[in-house]
XYZ file of N, CA and C in Angstrom:
807
model
N -1.148 -11.703 30.670
C 0.019 -11.848 29.818
C -0.104 -10.914 28.617
N 0.968 -10.174 28.303
C 0.976 -9.280 27.147
C 1.989 -9.782 26.131
N 1.539 -9.990 24.912
C 2.423 -10.381 23.827
C 2.421 -9.286 22.774
N 3.379 -9.355 21.864
C 3.505 -8.285 20.874
C 3.676 -8.866 19.470
N 3.141 -8.144 18.503
C 3.359 -8.448 17.094
C 3.231 -7.132 16.328
N 3.306 -7.200 15.017
C 3.180 -5.983 14.213
C 2.211 -6.230 13.069
N 1.663 -5.144 12.557
C 0.719 -5.224 11.441
C 1.394 -5.916 10.254
N 0.702 -6.889 9.688
C 1.229 -7.593 8.515
C 1.993 -8.853 8.838
N 2.462 -8.997 10.075
C 3.171 -10.213 10.460
C 2.170 -11.312 10.837
N 2.617 -12.552 10.731
C 1.763 -13.683 11.112
C 1.909 -13.923 12.613
N 0.787 -13.828 13.323
C 0.763 -14.048 14.771
C 0.151 -15.434 15.023
N 0.797 -16.241 15.844
C 0.349 -17.612 16.090
C -0.193 -17.748 17.512
N -1.320 -18.405 17.606
C -1.832 -18.846 18.900
C -1.738 -20.367 18.899
N -0.879 -20.888 19.747
C -0.630 -22.329 19.772
C -0.803 -22.850 21.188
N -1.149 -24.119 21.276
C -1.301 -24.721 22.594
C -1.690 -26.186 22.477
N -2.105 -26.730 23.607
C -2.503 -28.143 23.653
C -3.585 -28.299 24.701
N -4.622 -29.052 24.349
C -5.689 -29.319 25.306
C -5.678 -30.803 25.650
N -6.045 -31.096 26.871
C -6.100 -32.485 27.330
C -7.537 -32.834 27.650
N -7.994 -33.943 27.054
C -9.365 -34.369 27.286
C -9.458 -35.855 26.972
N -10.336 -36.577 27.676
C -10.471 -38.019 27.459
C -11.108 -38.333 26.113
N -11.877 -37.378 25.568
C -12.541 -37.636 24.287
C -12.339 -36.497 23.322
N -11.205 -36.502 22.622
C -10.909 -35.412 21.703
C -11.919 -35.326 20.562
N -12.617 -36.453 20.303
C -13.600 -36.445 19.227
C -14.713 -35.445 19.489
N -14.914 -35.110 20.761
C -16.022 -34.227 21.117
C -15.530 -32.844 21.565
N -14.287 -32.567 21.296
C -13.690 -31.314 21.756
C -13.553 -30.327 20.599
N -13.918 -29.102 20.839
C -13.738 -28.037 19.851
C -12.936 -26.907 20.493
N -11.994 -26.346 19.718
C -11.217 -25.200 20.184
C -11.429 -24.060 19.204
N -11.802 -22.914 19.726
C -12.038 -21.718 18.913
C -11.152 -20.597 19.430
N -10.532 -19.856 18.516
C -9.691 -18.721 18.901
C -10.371 -17.441 18.451
N -10.629 -16.565 19.412
C -11.177 -15.227 19.141
C -10.008 -14.249 19.212
N -9.627 -13.673 18.066
C -8.450 -12.802 18.022
C -8.745 -11.365 18.452
N -9.976 -11.065 18.790
C -10.303 -9.756 19.343
C -10.532 -8.669 18.325
N -10.352 -8.982 17.040
C -10.575 -7.990 15.985
C -11.739 -8.381 15.078
N -12.596 -9.265 15.600
C -13.723 -9.735 14.799
C -13.475 -11.063 14.131
N -12.256 -11.599 14.260
C -11.919 -12.880 13.646
C -12.092 -14.005 14.664
N -12.942 -14.976 14.315
C -13.201 -16.134 15.160
C -12.854 -17.369 14.336
N -11.841 -18.137 14.767
C -11.308 -19.228 13.957
C -11.372 -20.537 14.737
N -11.907 -21.575 14.082
C -11.915 -22.915 14.681
C -10.566 -23.581 14.446
N -9.968 -24.097 15.493
C -8.650 -24.715 15.392
C -8.776 -26.164 14.947
N -7.804 -26.607 14.157
C -7.704 -28.022 13.791
C -6.810 -28.713 14.818
N -7.366 -29.694 15.499
C -6.622 -30.372 16.560
C -5.845 -31.568 15.999
N -4.601 -31.689 16.417
C -3.803 -32.863 16.099
C -4.195 -33.996 17.061
N -3.786 -35.229 16.762
C -4.174 -36.357 17.640
C -3.793 -36.174 19.101
N -2.735 -35.423 19.373
C -2.325 -35.233 20.774
C -3.015 -34.033 21.421
N -3.946 -33.404 20.687
C -4.672 -32.261 21.236
C -4.009 -30.923 21.019
N -2.889 -30.879 20.306
C -2.198 -29.610 20.068
C -2.814 -28.883 18.873
N -2.597 -27.567 18.830
C -3.131 -26.741 17.751
C -2.223 -25.538 17.536
N -2.297 -24.961 16.348
C -1.538 -23.752 16.002
C -2.380 -22.972 14.996
N -2.856 -21.791 15.411
C -3.752 -21.000 14.564
C -3.056 -19.688 14.191
N -2.760 -19.471 12.910
C -2.112 -18.226 12.492
C -3.139 -17.115 12.227
N -2.693 -15.872 12.380
C -3.573 -14.725 12.126
C -2.713 -13.513 11.775
N -3.228 -12.656 10.916
C -2.538 -11.418 10.543
C -3.426 -10.238 10.919
N -2.925 -9.384 11.801
C -3.649 -8.169 12.172
C -3.410 -7.086 11.115
N -4.462 -6.340 10.805
C -4.372 -5.302 9.769
C -4.371 -3.888 10.334
N -4.521 -3.769 11.644
C -4.508 -2.438 12.267
C -3.845 -2.537 13.632
N -3.137 -1.459 14.012
C -2.455 -1.464 15.298
C -3.473 -1.314 16.426
N -3.057 -1.684 17.634
C -3.916 -1.561 18.799
C -3.663 -2.692 19.773
N -4.427 -2.722 20.862
C -4.343 -3.792 21.859
C -5.588 -4.664 21.739
N -5.379 -5.968 21.601
C -6.482 -6.899 21.389
C -6.457 -7.977 22.470
N -7.643 -8.358 22.914
C -7.767 -9.471 23.857
C -8.029 -10.747 23.071
N -7.111 -11.705 23.184
C -7.215 -12.972 22.467
C -7.743 -14.031 23.431
N -8.801 -14.718 23.007
C -9.409 -15.754 23.840
C -9.327 -17.101 23.134
N -8.905 -18.126 23.882
C -8.912 -19.497 23.391
C -10.008 -20.231 24.155
N -11.021 -20.692 23.418
C -12.197 -21.294 24.037
C -12.250 -22.774 23.671
N -12.166 -23.638 24.676
C -12.264 -25.082 24.474
C -13.623 -25.547 24.980
N -14.351 -26.253 24.118
C -15.699 -26.704 24.460
C -15.779 -28.217 24.302
N -16.308 -28.915 25.331
C -16.408 -30.374 25.329
C -17.863 -30.765 25.514
N -18.359 -31.688 24.667
C -19.749 -32.132 24.779
C -19.943 -33.222 25.828
N -18.867 -33.683 26.450
C -18.927 -34.677 27.544
C -19.472 -36.032 27.106
N -19.495 -36.303 25.851
C -20.018 -37.602 25.430
C -20.221 -37.660 23.942
N -20.936 -38.691 23.504
C -21.081 -38.897 22.077
C -22.414 -38.416 21.542
N -23.356 -38.037 22.432
C -24.676 -37.626 21.969
C -24.738 -36.121 21.776
N -25.430 -35.698 20.709
C -25.470 -34.279 20.370
C -26.191 -33.454 21.422
N -27.045 -34.107 22.215
C -27.785 -33.343 23.220
C -27.128 -33.380 24.589
N -25.879 -33.874 24.652
C -25.164 -33.861 25.927
C -24.844 -32.426 26.326
N -24.803 -32.170 27.641
C -24.459 -30.809 28.093
C -23.038 -30.433 27.700
N -22.800 -29.121 27.500
C -21.493 -28.615 27.090
C -20.738 -28.054 28.285
N -19.430 -28.256 28.272
C -18.547 -27.643 29.259
C -17.530 -26.809 28.506
N -17.336 -25.565 28.880
C -16.441 -24.669 28.151
C -15.385 -24.104 29.085
N -14.169 -23.981 28.555
C -13.076 -23.387 29.316
C -12.400 -22.338 28.444
N -12.087 -21.184 29.032
C -11.512 -20.078 28.263
C -10.237 -19.574 28.921
N -9.190 -19.394 28.106
C -7.987 -18.694 28.572
C -7.776 -17.505 27.651
N -7.185 -16.461 28.158
C -7.033 -15.260 27.335
C -5.724 -14.543 27.641
N -5.290 -13.744 26.676
C -4.124 -12.877 26.867
C -4.316 -11.641 26.002
N -3.478 -10.656 26.199
C -3.531 -9.411 25.429
C -2.366 -9.383 24.443
N -2.673 -8.981 23.208
C -1.614 -8.814 22.219
C -1.587 -7.344 21.782
N -0.406 -6.759 21.839
C -0.212 -5.378 21.386
C 0.331 -5.422 19.959
N -0.401 -4.816 19.045
C -0.018 -4.821 17.636
C 0.569 -3.458 17.283
N 1.850 -3.465 16.912
C 2.513 -2.238 16.510
C 2.509 -2.106 14.988
N 2.783 -0.920 14.504
C 2.837 -0.716 13.053
C 3.830 0.392 12.735
N 4.460 0.276 11.572
C 5.292 1.353 11.052
C 4.865 1.593 9.612
N 4.647 2.844 9.268
C 4.268 3.242 7.921
C 5.178 4.373 7.462
N 5.058 4.707 6.195
C 5.820 5.827 5.636
C 4.881 6.969 5.289
N 5.178 8.133 5.802
C 4.462 9.334 5.384
C 5.148 9.843 4.119
N 4.691 9.342 2.990
C 5.345 9.600 1.710
C 5.935 8.314 1.183
N 5.391 7.802 0.076
C 5.850 6.517 -0.447
C 6.190 6.581 -1.929
N 6.336 7.781 -2.485
C 6.676 7.911 -3.903
C 7.897 8.811 -4.065
N 8.625 8.564 -5.154
C 9.784 9.396 -5.478
C 9.908 9.435 -6.998
N 10.222 10.601 -7.534
C 10.343 10.755 -8.980
C 11.589 10.038 -9.491
N 11.445 9.345 -10.611
C 12.607 8.690 -11.209
C 13.682 9.726 -11.534
N 14.903 9.241 -11.621
C 16.078 10.066 -11.968
C 16.459 11.073 -10.887
N 15.787 11.032 -9.726
C 16.184 11.923 -8.636
C 17.546 11.491 -8.109
N 18.360 12.434 -7.651
C 19.701 12.072 -7.171
C 19.647 11.276 -5.875
N 20.752 10.641 -5.552
C 20.865 9.943 -4.272
C 20.597 10.906 -3.128
N 20.049 10.368 -2.037
C 19.706 11.142 -0.836
C 18.430 11.959 -1.010
N 17.647 11.671 -2.060
C 16.339 12.303 -2.189
C 15.379 11.698 -1.170
N 14.638 12.534 -0.471
C 13.723 12.054 0.563
C 12.540 11.328 -0.060
N 12.200 10.171 0.496
C 11.001 9.428 0.093
C 9.875 9.709 1.079
N 10.148 9.533 2.365
C 9.143 9.787 3.390
C 9.727 9.598 4.772
N 8.948 9.933 5.783
C 9.373 9.760 7.173
C 8.582 8.606 7.799
N 9.218 7.919 8.731
C 8.580 6.786 9.392
C 7.606 7.266 10.467
N 6.471 6.574 10.530
C 5.468 6.836 11.563
C 5.189 5.518 12.280
N 5.423 5.486 13.590
C 5.229 4.276 14.379
C 3.956 4.419 15.204
N 3.138 3.365 15.210
C 1.888 3.355 15.979
C 1.866 2.139 16.900
N 1.153 2.280 18.018
C 0.995 1.165 18.935
C 2.140 0.981 19.901
N 2.973 1.967 20.066
C 4.084 1.897 21.019
C 3.821 2.878 22.158
N 4.472 2.697 23.297
C 4.221 3.580 24.435
C 4.497 5.042 24.096
N 3.659 5.909 24.626
C 3.839 7.344 24.399
C 5.183 7.793 24.978
N 5.907 8.575 24.181
C 7.205 9.073 24.615
C 8.359 8.154 24.282
N 8.076 7.006 23.682
C 9.159 6.088 23.313
C 9.969 6.668 22.168
N 11.210 6.223 22.043
C 12.123 6.762 21.032
C 12.514 5.654 20.059
N 11.817 5.534 18.924
C 12.162 4.480 17.968
C 13.372 4.841 17.110
N 14.119 3.820 16.711
C 15.175 3.993 15.723
C 14.914 2.977 14.608
N 15.540 3.198 13.454
C 15.175 2.434 12.266
C 16.423 1.913 11.554
N 16.268 0.733 10.926
C 17.372 0.154 10.153
C 16.787 -0.729 9.065
N 17.461 -0.781 7.930
C 17.112 -1.715 6.868
C 17.740 -3.064 7.189
N 16.937 -4.126 7.106
C 17.423 -5.452 7.493
C 17.021 -6.479 6.450
N 17.721 -7.609 6.469
C 17.398 -8.695 5.553
C 16.172 -9.451 6.046
N 15.466 -10.065 5.103
C 14.264 -10.810 5.424
C 13.264 -10.681 4.297
N 12.078 -11.202 4.518
C 11.046 -11.148 3.485
C 10.731 -9.696 3.122
N 10.738 -9.390 1.817
C 10.431 -8.041 1.362
C 11.606 -7.090 1.387
N 12.849 -7.627 1.325
C 14.041 -6.765 1.391
C 14.712 -6.601 0.024
N 14.004 -6.942 -1.061
C 14.629 -7.042 -2.393
C 15.364 -5.782 -2.821
N 14.885 -4.617 -2.389
C 15.459 -3.364 -2.889
C 16.117 -2.527 -1.797
N 16.495 -3.170 -0.695
C 17.150 -2.443 0.393
C 18.346 -1.628 -0.084
N 19.122 -2.187 -1.020
C 20.358 -1.524 -1.447
C 20.109 -0.217 -2.185
N 18.896 0.015 -2.640
C 18.578 1.235 -3.383
C 18.144 2.381 -2.473
N 18.093 2.104 -1.159
C 17.606 3.119 -0.215
C 18.509 3.177 1.011
N 18.346 4.245 1.776
C 19.101 4.427 3.011
C 18.211 5.142 4.017
N 18.561 4.990 5.294
C 17.814 5.652 6.358
C 18.711 6.682 7.018
N 18.179 7.884 7.133
C 18.866 8.956 7.854
C 17.896 9.480 8.906
N 18.224 9.224 10.180
C 17.308 9.619 11.245
C 16.013 8.830 11.146
N 14.892 9.546 10.986
C 13.592 8.875 10.853
C 13.065 8.975 9.426
N 13.975 9.189 8.467
C 13.567 9.372 7.075
C 14.183 8.305 6.173
N 13.398 7.875 5.200
C 13.893 6.978 4.161
C 14.288 7.813 2.953
N 15.487 7.570 2.425
C 16.004 8.301 1.270
C 16.447 7.315 0.191
N 16.566 7.821 -1.027
C 17.147 7.003 -2.091
C 18.652 6.911 -1.879
N 19.219 5.773 -2.293
C 20.674 5.598 -2.254
C 21.246 5.557 -3.658
N 20.364 5.635 -4.641
C 20.775 5.649 -6.043
C 19.651 6.268 -6.852
N 19.919 6.571 -8.100
C 18.889 7.118 -8.977
C 18.014 5.982 -9.488
N 16.700 6.135 -9.402
C 15.762 5.091 -9.806
C 15.282 5.332 -11.236
N 15.045 4.244 -11.951
C 14.611 4.321 -13.350
C 13.224 3.701 -13.461
N 12.202 4.523 -13.676
C 10.821 4.056 -13.745
C 10.633 3.016 -14.831
N 11.284 3.230 -15.996
C 11.100 2.310 -17.119
C 11.652 0.914 -16.811
N 12.666 0.833 -15.969
C 13.249 -0.460 -15.605
C 12.496 -1.109 -14.446
N 12.017 -0.297 -13.496
C 11.318 -0.813 -12.313
C 10.545 0.329 -11.683
N 9.263 0.085 -11.404
C 8.447 1.178 -10.857
C 7.982 0.937 -9.423
N 8.240 -0.265 -8.879
C 7.834 -0.559 -7.510
C 8.995 -1.217 -6.767
N 9.196 -0.798 -5.518
C 10.345 -1.249 -4.742
C 9.902 -1.680 -3.343
N 10.612 -2.679 -2.783
C 10.323 -3.167 -1.438
C 11.551 -3.051 -0.549
N 11.335 -2.569 0.665
C 12.397 -2.554 1.676
C 11.844 -3.158 2.958
N 12.728 -3.724 3.747
C 12.331 -4.274 5.054
C 12.996 -3.441 6.147
N 12.182 -2.950 7.060
C 12.643 -2.024 8.094
C 12.480 -2.662 9.468
N 13.511 -2.546 10.275
C 13.416 -2.949 11.687
C 13.264 -1.687 12.540
N 12.279 -1.713 13.399
C 12.051 -0.616 14.342
C 12.488 -1.088 15.722
N 13.342 -0.318 16.346
C 13.791 -0.627 17.701
C 13.243 0.433 18.647
N 12.528 -0.018 19.667
C 11.892 0.896 20.618
C 12.769 1.023 21.857
N 13.216 2.245 22.116
C 14.022 2.532 23.315
C 15.219 1.602 23.444
N 15.801 1.229 22.294
C 17.036 0.462 22.293
C 16.898 -1.008 22.589
N 15.663 -1.508 22.751
C 15.522 -2.914 23.155
C 14.469 -3.640 22.321
N 13.217 -3.302 22.488
C 12.111 -4.004 21.821
C 12.128 -3.711 20.320
N 12.019 -4.748 19.499
C 12.092 -4.571 18.049
C 10.925 -5.253 17.337
N 10.590 -4.728 16.159
C 9.701 -5.427 15.229
C 10.065 -4.975 13.823
N 9.625 -5.759 12.826
C 10.017 -5.516 11.439
C 8.806 -5.513 10.524
N 8.949 -4.814 9.399
C 7.871 -4.768 8.414
C 8.451 -4.444 7.039
N 7.830 -5.006 6.005
C 8.199 -4.695 4.625
C 7.331 -3.541 4.124
N 7.963 -2.569 3.479
C 7.261 -1.395 2.960
C 7.476 -1.278 1.456
N 6.503 -0.694 0.772
C 6.545 -0.565 -0.680
C 6.691 0.907 -1.056
N 7.624 1.180 -1.974
C 7.868 2.538 -2.485
C 7.630 2.520 -3.995
N 7.018 3.556 -4.513
C 6.737 3.641 -5.947
C 7.569 4.752 -6.575
N 8.175 4.459 -7.720
C 8.840 5.484 -8.521
C 7.814 6.063 -9.482
N 7.800 7.369 -9.631
C 6.871 8.008 -10.561
C 7.601 8.385 -11.843
N 6.863 8.328 -12.928
C 7.451 8.567 -14.241
C 7.699 10.060 -14.471
N 8.808 10.355 -15.124
C 9.153 11.718 -15.515
C 9.371 11.716 -17.025
N 8.813 12.714 -17.705
C 9.000 12.792 -19.156
C 10.470 13.075 -19.464
N 11.080 12.135 -20.180
C 12.496 12.269 -20.517
C 12.655 12.644 -21.989
N 13.640 13.454 -22.263
C 13.851 13.950 -23.623
C 14.339 12.839 -24.542
N 14.014 12.911 -25.834
C 14.572 11.952 -26.802
C 16.089 12.007 -26.803
N 16.695 10.869 -27.082
C 18.158 10.791 -27.056
C 18.793 10.736 -28.441
N 18.003 10.500 -29.481
C 18.553 10.425 -30.842
C 17.429 10.611 -31.854
N 17.799 11.112 -33.028
C 16.863 11.250 -34.145
C 17.368 10.389 -35.290
N 16.461 9.614 -35.890
C 16.811 8.738 -36.996
C 16.018 9.109 -38.248
N 16.643 8.888 -39.417
C 15.992 9.113 -40.707
C 16.047 7.803 -41.479
N 14.879 7.323 -41.917
C 14.806 6.004 -42.544
C 15.597 5.933 -43.847
N 15.637 7.009 -44.619
C 16.357 7.032 -45.894
C 16.902 8.440 -46.101
N 18.123 8.539 -46.544
C 18.755 9.855 -46.706
C 19.213 10.085 -48.149
N 18.524 9.434 -49.097
C 18.877 9.578 -50.518
C 17.636 10.007 -51.298
N 17.797 11.012 -52.173
C 16.712 11.456 -53.040
C 17.311 11.808 -54.401
N 16.566 11.512 -55.449
C 17.044 11.827 -56.802
C 17.070 13.330 -57.025
N 18.012 13.794 -57.857
C 18.058 15.211 -58.213
C 16.887 15.567 -59.122
N 16.620 16.860 -59.208
C 15.631 17.431 -60.125
C 14.194 16.985 -59.834
N 13.925 16.513 -58.622
C 12.566 16.126 -58.252
C 11.781 17.362 -57.806
N 10.450 17.338 -57.968
C 9.649 18.509 -57.577
C 9.641 18.724 -56.066
N 9.248 19.922 -55.659
C 9.108 20.239 -54.234
C 8.109 19.271 -53.595
N 8.359 18.883 -52.388
C 7.465 17.976 -51.671
C 7.777 16.517 -51.901
N 8.902 16.223 -52.583
C 9.294 14.825 -52.799
C 9.724 14.196 -51.468
N 9.227 12.985 -51.228
C 9.545 12.264 -49.979
C 11.014 11.862 -49.953
N 11.690 12.168 -48.844
C 13.088 11.776 -48.664
C 13.177 10.579 -47.712
N 12.590 10.703 -46.525
C 12.654 9.630 -45.537
C 11.738 9.914 -44.356
N 11.530 8.891 -43.524
C 10.680 9.005 -42.345
C 11.542 9.308 -41.120
N 11.187 10.358 -40.401
C 11.890 10.707 -39.170
C 11.321 9.916 -37.993
N 12.196 9.504 -37.106
C 11.791 8.856 -35.862
C 12.811 9.222 -34.796
N 12.492 8.893 -33.551
C 13.387 9.258 -32.447
C 13.490 8.122 -31.451
N 14.570 8.142 -30.693
C 14.795 7.190 -29.608
C 14.488 7.901 -28.298
N 13.673 7.262 -27.444
C 13.254 7.900 -26.196
C 13.146 6.846 -25.100
N 13.614 7.144 -23.885
C 13.483 6.172 -22.786
C 12.034 5.872 -22.431
N 11.122 6.823 -22.679
C 9.724 6.646 -22.321
C 9.001 5.821 -23.376
N 8.254 4.843 -22.926
C 7.465 4.024 -23.850
C 6.314 4.850 -24.417
N 5.976 4.586 -25.665
C 4.823 5.201 -26.332
C 4.922 6.721 -26.426
N 6.132 7.242 -26.504
C 6.305 8.685 -26.662
C 5.844 9.113 -28.055
N 5.247 10.290 -28.122
C 4.799 10.865 -29.400
C 5.702 12.057 -29.711
N 6.251 12.101 -30.926
C 7.269 13.087 -31.258
C 6.755 14.109 -32.274
N 7.288 15.299 -32.163
C 7.172 16.297 -33.225
C 8.600 16.666 -33.634
N 8.767 16.963 -34.929
C 10.092 17.226 -35.466
C 10.121 18.616 -36.092
N 11.273 19.269 -35.963
C 11.430 20.600 -36.558
C 12.875 20.790 -37.012
N 13.054 21.594 -38.045
C 14.385 21.977 -38.518
C 14.853 23.169 -37.696
N 16.060 23.075 -37.127
C 16.537 24.125 -36.223
C 17.952 24.545 -36.618
N 18.291 25.747 -36.232
C 19.631 26.278 -36.503
C 20.645 25.624 -35.577
N 21.876 25.534 -36.019
C 22.944 24.967 -35.221
C 23.945 24.259 -36.105
N 24.852 23.533 -35.497
C 25.862 22.794 -36.255
C 25.170 21.815 -37.203
N 25.534 21.854 -38.486
C 24.957 20.938 -39.470
C 23.646 21.383 -40.053
N 23.272 22.646 -39.898
C 21.980 23.131 -40.400
C 22.109 23.903 -41.710
N 23.249 23.771 -42.400
C 23.558 24.585 -43.583
C 22.445 24.561 -44.618
N 21.827 23.379 -44.828
C 20.866 23.253 -45.935
C 19.433 23.073 -45.461
N 19.124 23.551 -44.261
C 17.760 23.426 -43.744
C 16.714 23.985 -44.699
N 17.022 25.103 -45.358
C 16.035 25.777 -46.207
C 15.622 24.930 -47.406
N 16.412 23.935 -47.778
C 16.119 23.118 -48.960
C 15.162 21.966 -48.638
N 14.780 21.837 -47.347
C 13.929 20.719 -46.941
C 12.801 21.219 -46.042
N 11.790 20.381 -45.891
C 10.656 20.679 -45.022
C 10.217 19.388 -44.347
N 9.550 19.532 -43.200
C 9.040 18.380 -42.454
C 7.525 18.464 -42.407
N 6.858 17.384 -42.794
C 5.405 17.298 -42.667
C 5.076 17.068 -41.191
N 4.452 18.066 -40.563
C 4.194 18.005 -39.124
C 3.287 16.843 -38.748
N 2.382 16.454 -39.630
C 1.412 15.406 -39.325
C 2.029 14.013 -39.379
N 2.973 13.810 -40.285
C 3.511 12.465 -40.505
C 4.951 12.289 -40.068
N 5.686 13.391 -39.866
C 7.098 13.292 -39.544
C 7.949 12.908 -40.740
N 7.441 13.138 -41.935
C 8.200 12.822 -43.144
C 9.063 14.014 -43.553
N 10.309 13.716 -43.946
C 11.189 14.745 -44.485
C 10.964 14.823 -45.990
N 10.755 16.041 -46.496
C 10.475 16.266 -47.915
C 11.407 17.341 -48.458
N 11.534 17.357 -49.784
C 12.309 18.443 -50.397
C 11.491 19.725 -50.389
N 12.203 20.843 -50.262
C 11.574 22.166 -50.324
C 12.198 22.990 -51.450
N 12.958 22.280 -52.328
C 13.636 22.924 -53.451
C 14.044 21.825 -54.424
N 14.288 22.178 -55.655
C 14.799 21.210 -56.621
C 16.306 21.087 -56.427
N 16.747 19.874 -56.161
C 18.151 19.642 -55.828
C 18.944 19.292 -57.089
N 20.186 19.767 -57.142
C 21.065 19.548 -58.306
C 22.290 18.772 -57.845
N 22.379 17.521 -58.280
C 23.487 16.653 -57.864
C 24.835 17.237 -58.264
N 24.908 17.784 -59.528
C 26.192 18.302 -60.016
C 26.649 19.507 -59.207
N 25.703 20.300 -58.742
C 26.083 21.477 -57.958
C 26.529 21.084 -56.548
N 25.828 20.089 -55.965
C 26.181 19.649 -54.600
C 25.510 18.299 -54.326
N 26.306 17.293 -54.036
C 25.765 15.936 -53.873
C 25.276 15.660 -52.456
N 25.829 16.351 -51.470
C 25.489 16.094 -50.056
C 24.931 17.350 -49.421
N 23.859 17.177 -48.684
C 23.223 18.312 -47.991
C 23.173 18.015 -46.478
N 23.293 19.080 -45.698
C 23.277 18.943 -44.240
C 22.054 19.642 -43.651
N 21.345 18.938 -42.782
C 20.226 19.539 -42.045
C 20.346 19.171 -40.569
N 19.709 19.996 -39.728
C 19.702 19.743 -38.276
C 18.241 19.633 -37.841
N 17.891 18.492 -37.219
C 16.509 18.210 -36.828
C 16.414 18.065 -35.312
N 15.361 18.663 -34.759
C 15.076 18.523 -33.326
C 13.821 17.658 -33.149
N 13.893 16.687 -32.237
C 12.740 15.879 -31.865
C 12.259 16.326 -30.475
N 10.960 16.528 -30.346
C 10.374 16.948 -29.073
C 9.221 15.994 -28.736
N 9.165 15.572 -27.465
C 8.028 14.724 -27.063
C 7.195 15.403 -25.988
């Protein structure tokens, strides 16, 4: 008998043994991958032993029932074994990362199926089930997984999709796969000044305010500079301390001559 499962899925070996003295009966399941598990028997002699295979391949599963034929520990043992073959299939992604902010239809990776007959033609689909939380953010084209929307690393950096593999239009199995978004350095979106008022007639180097910036990236470190452009008329009258990001005067200001000054500041991370 040949049965099938896939890597990561729970495979069950279930059955029932009949014996006049269940107290002396032991059932052991050998899953063929080095796992040997003693079954817990219910009062009627039934059992159900779950197992998860971690690698694809064909395994011989043996169910071994052993009876001591009595109540004494030195009684002779009688053993009975039944076995079947389980074919474990697997699907993985060759490529599991994608840069944040990439446009829709950006390739994540291609599907690789193992443990299926040579020459078989698998097809793929996103399906509901355990591990399908982020199906809507991805799409499948041919044998490739692509983004269906732009991903934001700062909001979410790990994604799960559930894929159904159909072999030659009939045999199917499913698996949940994990995709990681990678961080991209994003430019600051705004520059702020803590205070924009300074008394007239103060000496050069007088503190005006603290510069800061808004950035999507956490823990970004900024440098600030005065640059030419719209609103840079009075750049020459001010200076920025590169070490602290403080805006200072670079000239003695005269309120009566001009009460408002314009500067243009660039933040770089």
